[in-house]
Short mmCIF file of C-alpha atoms in Angstrom, two decimals:
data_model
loop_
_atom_site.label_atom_id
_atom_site.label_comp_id
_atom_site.label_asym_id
_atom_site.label_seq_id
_atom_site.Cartn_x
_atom_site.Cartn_y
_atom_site.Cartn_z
CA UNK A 5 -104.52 -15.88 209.10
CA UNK A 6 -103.34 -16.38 212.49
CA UNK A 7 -103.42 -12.68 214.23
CA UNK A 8 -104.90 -9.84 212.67
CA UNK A 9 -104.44 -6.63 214.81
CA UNK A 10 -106.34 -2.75 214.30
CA UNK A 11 -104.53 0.31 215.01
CA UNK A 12 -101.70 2.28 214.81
CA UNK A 13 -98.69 2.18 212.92
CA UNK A 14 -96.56 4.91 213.15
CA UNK A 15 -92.65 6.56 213.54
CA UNK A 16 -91.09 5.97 216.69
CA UNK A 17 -88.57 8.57 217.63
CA UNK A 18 -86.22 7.36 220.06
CA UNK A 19 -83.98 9.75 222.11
CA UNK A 20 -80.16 8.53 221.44
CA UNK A 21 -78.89 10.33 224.73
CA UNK A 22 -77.98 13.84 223.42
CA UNK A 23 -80.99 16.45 223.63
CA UNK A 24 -82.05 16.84 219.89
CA UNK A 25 -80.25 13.36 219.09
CA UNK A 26 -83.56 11.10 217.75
CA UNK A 27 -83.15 7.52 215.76
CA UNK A 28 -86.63 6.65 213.85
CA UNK A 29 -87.63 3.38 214.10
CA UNK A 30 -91.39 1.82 213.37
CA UNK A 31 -94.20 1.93 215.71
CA UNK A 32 -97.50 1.68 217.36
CA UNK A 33 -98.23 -1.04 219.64
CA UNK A 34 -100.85 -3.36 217.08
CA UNK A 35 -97.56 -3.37 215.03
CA UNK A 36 -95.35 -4.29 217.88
CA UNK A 37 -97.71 -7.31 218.51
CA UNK A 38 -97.72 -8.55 214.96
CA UNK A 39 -94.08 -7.91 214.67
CA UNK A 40 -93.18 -9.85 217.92
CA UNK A 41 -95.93 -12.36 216.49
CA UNK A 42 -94.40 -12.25 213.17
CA UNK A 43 -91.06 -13.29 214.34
CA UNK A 44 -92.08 -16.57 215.83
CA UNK A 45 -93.86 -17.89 213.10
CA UNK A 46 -97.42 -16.86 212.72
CA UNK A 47 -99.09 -15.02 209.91
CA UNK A 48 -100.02 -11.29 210.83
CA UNK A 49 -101.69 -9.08 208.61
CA UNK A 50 -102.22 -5.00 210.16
CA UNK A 51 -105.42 -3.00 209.60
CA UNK A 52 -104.26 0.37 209.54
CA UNK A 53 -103.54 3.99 207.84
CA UNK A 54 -100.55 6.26 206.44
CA UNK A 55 -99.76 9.15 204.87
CA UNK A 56 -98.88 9.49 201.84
CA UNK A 57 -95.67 10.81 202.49
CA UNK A 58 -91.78 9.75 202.92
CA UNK A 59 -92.68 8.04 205.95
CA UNK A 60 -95.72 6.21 205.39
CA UNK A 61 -94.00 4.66 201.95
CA UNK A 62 -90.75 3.72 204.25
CA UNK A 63 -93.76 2.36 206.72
CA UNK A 64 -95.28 0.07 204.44
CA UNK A 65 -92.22 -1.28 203.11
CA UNK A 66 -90.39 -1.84 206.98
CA UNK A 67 -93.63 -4.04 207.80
CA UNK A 68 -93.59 -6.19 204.63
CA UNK A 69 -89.98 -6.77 205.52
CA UNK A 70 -90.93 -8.62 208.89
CA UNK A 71 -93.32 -11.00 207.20
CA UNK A 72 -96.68 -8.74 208.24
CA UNK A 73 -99.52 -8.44 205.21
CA UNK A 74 -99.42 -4.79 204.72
CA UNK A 75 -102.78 -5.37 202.00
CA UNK A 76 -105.19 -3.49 204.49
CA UNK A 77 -102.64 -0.91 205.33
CA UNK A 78 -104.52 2.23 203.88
CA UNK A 79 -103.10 5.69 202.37
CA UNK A 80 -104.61 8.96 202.77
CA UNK A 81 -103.55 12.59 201.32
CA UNK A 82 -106.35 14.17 204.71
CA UNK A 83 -103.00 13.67 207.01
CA UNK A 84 -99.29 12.74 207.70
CA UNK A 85 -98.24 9.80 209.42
CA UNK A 86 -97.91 9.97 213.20
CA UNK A 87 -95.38 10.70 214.76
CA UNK A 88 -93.99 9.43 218.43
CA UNK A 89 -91.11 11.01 220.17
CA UNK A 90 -90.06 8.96 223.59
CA UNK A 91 -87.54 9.97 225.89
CA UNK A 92 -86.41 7.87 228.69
CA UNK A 93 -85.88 8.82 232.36
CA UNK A 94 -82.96 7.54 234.46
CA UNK A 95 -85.17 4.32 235.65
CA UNK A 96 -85.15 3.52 231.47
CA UNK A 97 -89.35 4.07 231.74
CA UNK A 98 -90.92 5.87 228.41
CA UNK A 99 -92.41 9.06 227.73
CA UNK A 100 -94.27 9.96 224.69
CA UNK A 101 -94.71 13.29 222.82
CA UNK A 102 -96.81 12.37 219.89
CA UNK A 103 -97.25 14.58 216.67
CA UNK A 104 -101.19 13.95 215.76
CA UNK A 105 -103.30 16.51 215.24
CA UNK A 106 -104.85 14.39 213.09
CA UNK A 107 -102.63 11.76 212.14
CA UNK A 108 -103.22 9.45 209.59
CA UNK A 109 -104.01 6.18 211.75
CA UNK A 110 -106.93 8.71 213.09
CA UNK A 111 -108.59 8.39 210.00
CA UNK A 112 -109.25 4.73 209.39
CA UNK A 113 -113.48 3.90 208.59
CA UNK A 114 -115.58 1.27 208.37
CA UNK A 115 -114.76 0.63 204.78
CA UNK A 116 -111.35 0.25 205.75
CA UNK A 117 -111.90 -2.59 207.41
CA UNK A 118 -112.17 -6.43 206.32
CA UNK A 119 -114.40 -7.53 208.46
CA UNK A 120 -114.78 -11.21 206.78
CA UNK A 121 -110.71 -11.63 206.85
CA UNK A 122 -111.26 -10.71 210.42
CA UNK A 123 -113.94 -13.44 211.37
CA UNK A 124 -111.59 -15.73 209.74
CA UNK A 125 -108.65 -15.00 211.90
CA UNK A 126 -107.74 -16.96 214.75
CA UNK A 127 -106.87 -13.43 217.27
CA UNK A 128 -108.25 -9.90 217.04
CA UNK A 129 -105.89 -7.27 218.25
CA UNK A 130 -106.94 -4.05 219.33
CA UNK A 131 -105.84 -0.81 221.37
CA UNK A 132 -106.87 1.79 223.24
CA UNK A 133 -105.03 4.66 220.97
CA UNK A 134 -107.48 4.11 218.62
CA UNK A 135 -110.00 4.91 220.81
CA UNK A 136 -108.80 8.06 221.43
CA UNK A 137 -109.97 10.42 218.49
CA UNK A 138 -113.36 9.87 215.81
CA UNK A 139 -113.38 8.35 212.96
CA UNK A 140 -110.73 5.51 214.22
CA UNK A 141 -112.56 4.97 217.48
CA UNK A 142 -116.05 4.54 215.86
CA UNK A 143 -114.67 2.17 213.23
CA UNK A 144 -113.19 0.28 215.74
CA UNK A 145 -116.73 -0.03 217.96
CA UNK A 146 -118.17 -0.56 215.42
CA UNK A 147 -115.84 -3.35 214.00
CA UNK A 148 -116.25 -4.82 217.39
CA UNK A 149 -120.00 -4.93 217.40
CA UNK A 150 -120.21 -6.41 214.07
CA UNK A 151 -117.65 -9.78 215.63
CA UNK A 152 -120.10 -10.24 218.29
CA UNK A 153 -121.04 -13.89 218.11
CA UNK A 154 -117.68 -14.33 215.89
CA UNK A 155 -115.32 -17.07 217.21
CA UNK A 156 -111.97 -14.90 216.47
CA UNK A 157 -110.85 -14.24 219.75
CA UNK A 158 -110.27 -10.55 220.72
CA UNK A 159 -107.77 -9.26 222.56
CA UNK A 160 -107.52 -5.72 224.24
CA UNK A 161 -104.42 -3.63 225.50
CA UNK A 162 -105.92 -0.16 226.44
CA UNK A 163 -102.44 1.06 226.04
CA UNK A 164 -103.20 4.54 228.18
CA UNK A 165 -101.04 7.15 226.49
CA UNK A 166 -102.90 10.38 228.34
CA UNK A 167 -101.34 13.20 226.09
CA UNK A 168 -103.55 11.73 223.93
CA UNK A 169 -106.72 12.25 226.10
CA UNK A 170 -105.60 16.11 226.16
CA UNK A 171 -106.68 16.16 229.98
CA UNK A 172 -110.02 14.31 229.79
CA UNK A 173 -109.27 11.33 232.09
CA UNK A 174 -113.37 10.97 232.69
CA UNK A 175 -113.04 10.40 228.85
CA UNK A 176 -110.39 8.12 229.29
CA UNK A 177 -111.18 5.77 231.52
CA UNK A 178 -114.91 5.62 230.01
CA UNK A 179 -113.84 4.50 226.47
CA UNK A 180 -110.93 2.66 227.49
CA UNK A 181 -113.27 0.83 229.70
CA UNK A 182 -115.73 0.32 227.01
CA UNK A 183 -113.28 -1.37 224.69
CA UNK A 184 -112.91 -4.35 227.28
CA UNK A 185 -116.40 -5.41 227.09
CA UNK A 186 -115.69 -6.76 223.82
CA UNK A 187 -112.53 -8.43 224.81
CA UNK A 188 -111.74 -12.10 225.51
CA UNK A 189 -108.45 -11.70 226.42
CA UNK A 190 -107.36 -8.19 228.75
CA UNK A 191 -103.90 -7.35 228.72
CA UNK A 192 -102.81 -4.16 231.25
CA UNK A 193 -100.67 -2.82 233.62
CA UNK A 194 -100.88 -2.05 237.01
CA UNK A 195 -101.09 1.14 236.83
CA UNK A 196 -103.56 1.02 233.75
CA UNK A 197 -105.75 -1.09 236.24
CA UNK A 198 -105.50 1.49 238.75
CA UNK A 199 -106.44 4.07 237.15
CA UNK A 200 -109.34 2.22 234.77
CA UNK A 201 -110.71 0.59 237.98
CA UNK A 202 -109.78 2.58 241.45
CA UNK A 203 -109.20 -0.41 243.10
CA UNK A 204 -105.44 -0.32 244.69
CA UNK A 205 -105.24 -3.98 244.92
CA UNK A 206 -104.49 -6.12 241.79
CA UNK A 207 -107.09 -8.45 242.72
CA UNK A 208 -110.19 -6.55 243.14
CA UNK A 209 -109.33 -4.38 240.08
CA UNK A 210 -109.38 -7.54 237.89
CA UNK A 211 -112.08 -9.31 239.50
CA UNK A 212 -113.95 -5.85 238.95
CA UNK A 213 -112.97 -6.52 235.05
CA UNK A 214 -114.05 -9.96 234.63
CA UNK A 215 -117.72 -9.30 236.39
CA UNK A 216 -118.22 -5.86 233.71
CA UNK A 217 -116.60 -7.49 230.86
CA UNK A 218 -116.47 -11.04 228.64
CA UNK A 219 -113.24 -11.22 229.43
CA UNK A 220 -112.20 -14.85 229.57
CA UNK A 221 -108.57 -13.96 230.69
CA UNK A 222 -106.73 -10.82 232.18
CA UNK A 223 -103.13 -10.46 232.22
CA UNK A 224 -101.43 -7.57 234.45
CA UNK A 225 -98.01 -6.97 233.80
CA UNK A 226 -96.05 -5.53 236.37
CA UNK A 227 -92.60 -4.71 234.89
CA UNK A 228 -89.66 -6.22 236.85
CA UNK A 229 -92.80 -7.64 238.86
CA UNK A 230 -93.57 -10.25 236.36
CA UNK A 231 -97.41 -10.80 235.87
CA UNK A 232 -100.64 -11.64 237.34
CA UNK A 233 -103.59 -13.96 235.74
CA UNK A 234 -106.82 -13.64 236.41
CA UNK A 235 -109.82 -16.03 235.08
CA UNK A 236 -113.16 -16.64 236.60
CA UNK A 237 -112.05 -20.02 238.19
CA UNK A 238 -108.71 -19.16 238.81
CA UNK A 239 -105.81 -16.70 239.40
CA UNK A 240 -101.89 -17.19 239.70
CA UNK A 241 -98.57 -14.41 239.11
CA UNK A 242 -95.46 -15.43 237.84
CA UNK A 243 -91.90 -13.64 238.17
CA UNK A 244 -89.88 -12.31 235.40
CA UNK A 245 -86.46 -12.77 234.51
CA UNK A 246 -83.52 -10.63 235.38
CA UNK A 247 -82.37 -9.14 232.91
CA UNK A 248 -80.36 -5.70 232.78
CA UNK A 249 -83.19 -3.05 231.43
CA UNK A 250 -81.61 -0.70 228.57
CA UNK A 251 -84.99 -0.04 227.16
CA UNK A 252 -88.88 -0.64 227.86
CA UNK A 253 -89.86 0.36 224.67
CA UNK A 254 -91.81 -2.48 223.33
CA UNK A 255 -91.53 -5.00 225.81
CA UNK A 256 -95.25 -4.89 226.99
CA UNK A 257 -96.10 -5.14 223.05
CA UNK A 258 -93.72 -8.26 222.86
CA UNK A 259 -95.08 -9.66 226.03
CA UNK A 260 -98.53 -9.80 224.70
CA UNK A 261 -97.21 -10.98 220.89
CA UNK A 262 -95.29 -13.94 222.58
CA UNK A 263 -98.23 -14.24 224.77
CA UNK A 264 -100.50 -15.02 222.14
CA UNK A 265 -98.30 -17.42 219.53
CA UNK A 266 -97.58 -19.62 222.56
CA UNK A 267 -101.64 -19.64 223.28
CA UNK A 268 -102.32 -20.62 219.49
CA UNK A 269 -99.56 -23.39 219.90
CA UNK A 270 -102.00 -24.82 222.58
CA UNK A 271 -104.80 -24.13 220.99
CA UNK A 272 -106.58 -23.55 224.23
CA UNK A 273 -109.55 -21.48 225.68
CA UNK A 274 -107.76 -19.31 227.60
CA UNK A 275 -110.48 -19.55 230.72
CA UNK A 276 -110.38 -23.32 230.24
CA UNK A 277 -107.21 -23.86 229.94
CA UNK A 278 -105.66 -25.21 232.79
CA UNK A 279 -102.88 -23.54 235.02
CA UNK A 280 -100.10 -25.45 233.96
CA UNK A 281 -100.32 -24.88 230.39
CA UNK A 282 -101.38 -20.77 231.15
CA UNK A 283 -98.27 -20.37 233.09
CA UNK A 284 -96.21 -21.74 230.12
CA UNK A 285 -97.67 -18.87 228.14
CA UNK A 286 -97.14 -16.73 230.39
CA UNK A 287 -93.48 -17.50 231.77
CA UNK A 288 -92.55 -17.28 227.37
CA UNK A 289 -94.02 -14.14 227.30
CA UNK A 290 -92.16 -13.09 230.24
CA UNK A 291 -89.44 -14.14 228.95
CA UNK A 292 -89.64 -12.18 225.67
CA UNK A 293 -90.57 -8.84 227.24
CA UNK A 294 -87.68 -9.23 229.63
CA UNK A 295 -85.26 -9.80 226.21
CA UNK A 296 -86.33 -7.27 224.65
CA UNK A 297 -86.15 -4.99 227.60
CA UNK A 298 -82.65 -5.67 227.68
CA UNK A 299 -81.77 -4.36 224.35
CA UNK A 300 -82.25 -0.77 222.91
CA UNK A 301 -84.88 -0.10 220.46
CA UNK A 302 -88.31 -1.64 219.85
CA UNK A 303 -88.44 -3.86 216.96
CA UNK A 304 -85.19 -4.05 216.24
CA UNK A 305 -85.56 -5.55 219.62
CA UNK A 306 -88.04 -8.14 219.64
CA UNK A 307 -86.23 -11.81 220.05
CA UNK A 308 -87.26 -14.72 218.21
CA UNK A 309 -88.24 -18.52 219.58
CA UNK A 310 -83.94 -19.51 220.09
CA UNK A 311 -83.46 -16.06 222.05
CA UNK A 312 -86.55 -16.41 224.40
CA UNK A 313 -85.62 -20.07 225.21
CA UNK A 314 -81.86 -18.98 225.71
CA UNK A 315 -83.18 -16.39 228.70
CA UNK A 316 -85.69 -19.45 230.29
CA UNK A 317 -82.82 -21.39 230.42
CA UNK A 318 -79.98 -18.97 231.61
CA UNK A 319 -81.56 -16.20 233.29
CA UNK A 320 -82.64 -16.71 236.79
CA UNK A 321 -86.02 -15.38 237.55
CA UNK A 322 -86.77 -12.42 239.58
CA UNK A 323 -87.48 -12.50 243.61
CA UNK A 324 -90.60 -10.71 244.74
#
């Protein structure tokens, strides 16, 4: 298995423009990833939990349909599946209401979990909405603990949603900041780093990462900004592409998905790797969050290899 990711799958509501108008579509950012991963090539399995209800069956069967092992995607009768409605404002950014209370991803355990079909992967995906309500966030520490000295390499997107924090950012930034010091690979925003850190500049926030944490790699995306890379010998940005934005659903999800299959192509360390080679992964993953930026939706969304090459080649890059 090439990627195996832990988290949340879910319904995405999606505002269609009038004010009760919603189009459901699948969700959760681990399932972005694998979807986005999916696409390109690699195989993707999803640790995660449903209800068993109309949604969680049409669940299940969407994510088999994009080439994702749905084997440790568990069922429970304790809650519904979650529920995400996101509106857009007029800049196209996201905002989330999210029908939870519990949901059924909230319930996953440690016997949920296949921890030896984890070891065996090549990438370990994990996010911070997970760590947001017991059982799923001690599962997932305690997944995490039990991969320490594992080679799988783990990456983190603490994925901030604070409705979900009900008003405890102390809470937040503690346990979002404890899931990086598992991570190898640290994939934020800006804002994310902001807040997790309190340093304004990009620089000293991820530096202040890489001396708490593992972390062999940190990526900060920075929307129409492009991204920043930080290692501990090195540190580079690179622009986006410009693209007309319809939607940002996803794109941060398909960033990190294209991120990753291009890093497996290269088979590299991601702190040893050298710039050259980083940069490549980067610049494809820019590309695909930029594509899928520029259509509506979030899976539906999600380019494959032909598309992403299409907007290297034709779409000029972003001045800072």
């Amino acid at each position: 298995m090439d990627i195996i990711a832990f988290g949340e799958c879910l319904i995405d509501l999606l505002n269609e423009g009038g004010e009760l108008c919603f189009r459901g579509s699948a969700g959760g950012a681990p399932c972005n990833v694998l979807a986005q991963a999916a696409k390109l090539g690699r195989k993707c399995a999803l640790v995660s939990m449903v209800g068993n209800d109309y949604f969680g069956d049409w669940l299940c069967a969407y994510i088999a349909g994009l080439g994702i092992d749905t084997q440790y995607i568990h069922r429970t009768d304790q809650a519904r599946t979650t529920l995400s409605f996101v509106t857009l404002d007029r800049e196209q950014n996201r905002h989330f209401s999210f029908y939870r209370n519990p949901g059924a991803d909230m319930l996953l355990r440690p016997s949920d979990v296949p921890l030896e079909a984890i070891r065996s992967a090549r990438v370990f995906v994990y996010g911070g909405v997970s760590l947001t309500k017991n059982p799923a966030r001690s599962t997932l520490f305690d997944t995490l603990e039990k991969l320490r000295g594992s080679s799988v390499l783990k990456a983190y997107d603490p994925n901030l949603r604070f409705p979900l924090w009900e008003g405890d950012l102390k809470a937040a930034r503690e346990i979002s900041f404890q899931g990086m010091e598992y991570a190898d690979i640290i994939k934020l925003s800006g804002e994310e780093l902001l807040f997790l850190t309190g340093c304004s500049a990009i620089r000293d926030g991820a530096r202040r990462v890489l001396s708490r944490t593992p972390a062999r790699l940190v990526l900060v995306t920075k929307g129409a900004l492009g991204c920043e890379y930080y290692t501990r010998s090195g540190s580079g940005g690179l622009n986006t592409y410009d693209t007309i934005i319809r939607d940002t659903t996803a794109a941060g999800d398909s960033f990190l998905g294209a991120f990753l299959h291009r890093l497996l192509e290269v088979d590299g360390d991601p702190e040893t790797l050298g710039s050259h080679h980083l940069e490549d992964c980067i610049d494809y993953a820019n590309a695909a969050g930029a594509t899928t930026a520029s259509c509506k939706g979030a899976i539906a969304s999600l380019p494959d290899d032909r598309a992403i090459r299409e907007c290297q080649r034709t779409v000029p890059r972003l001045r800072p």
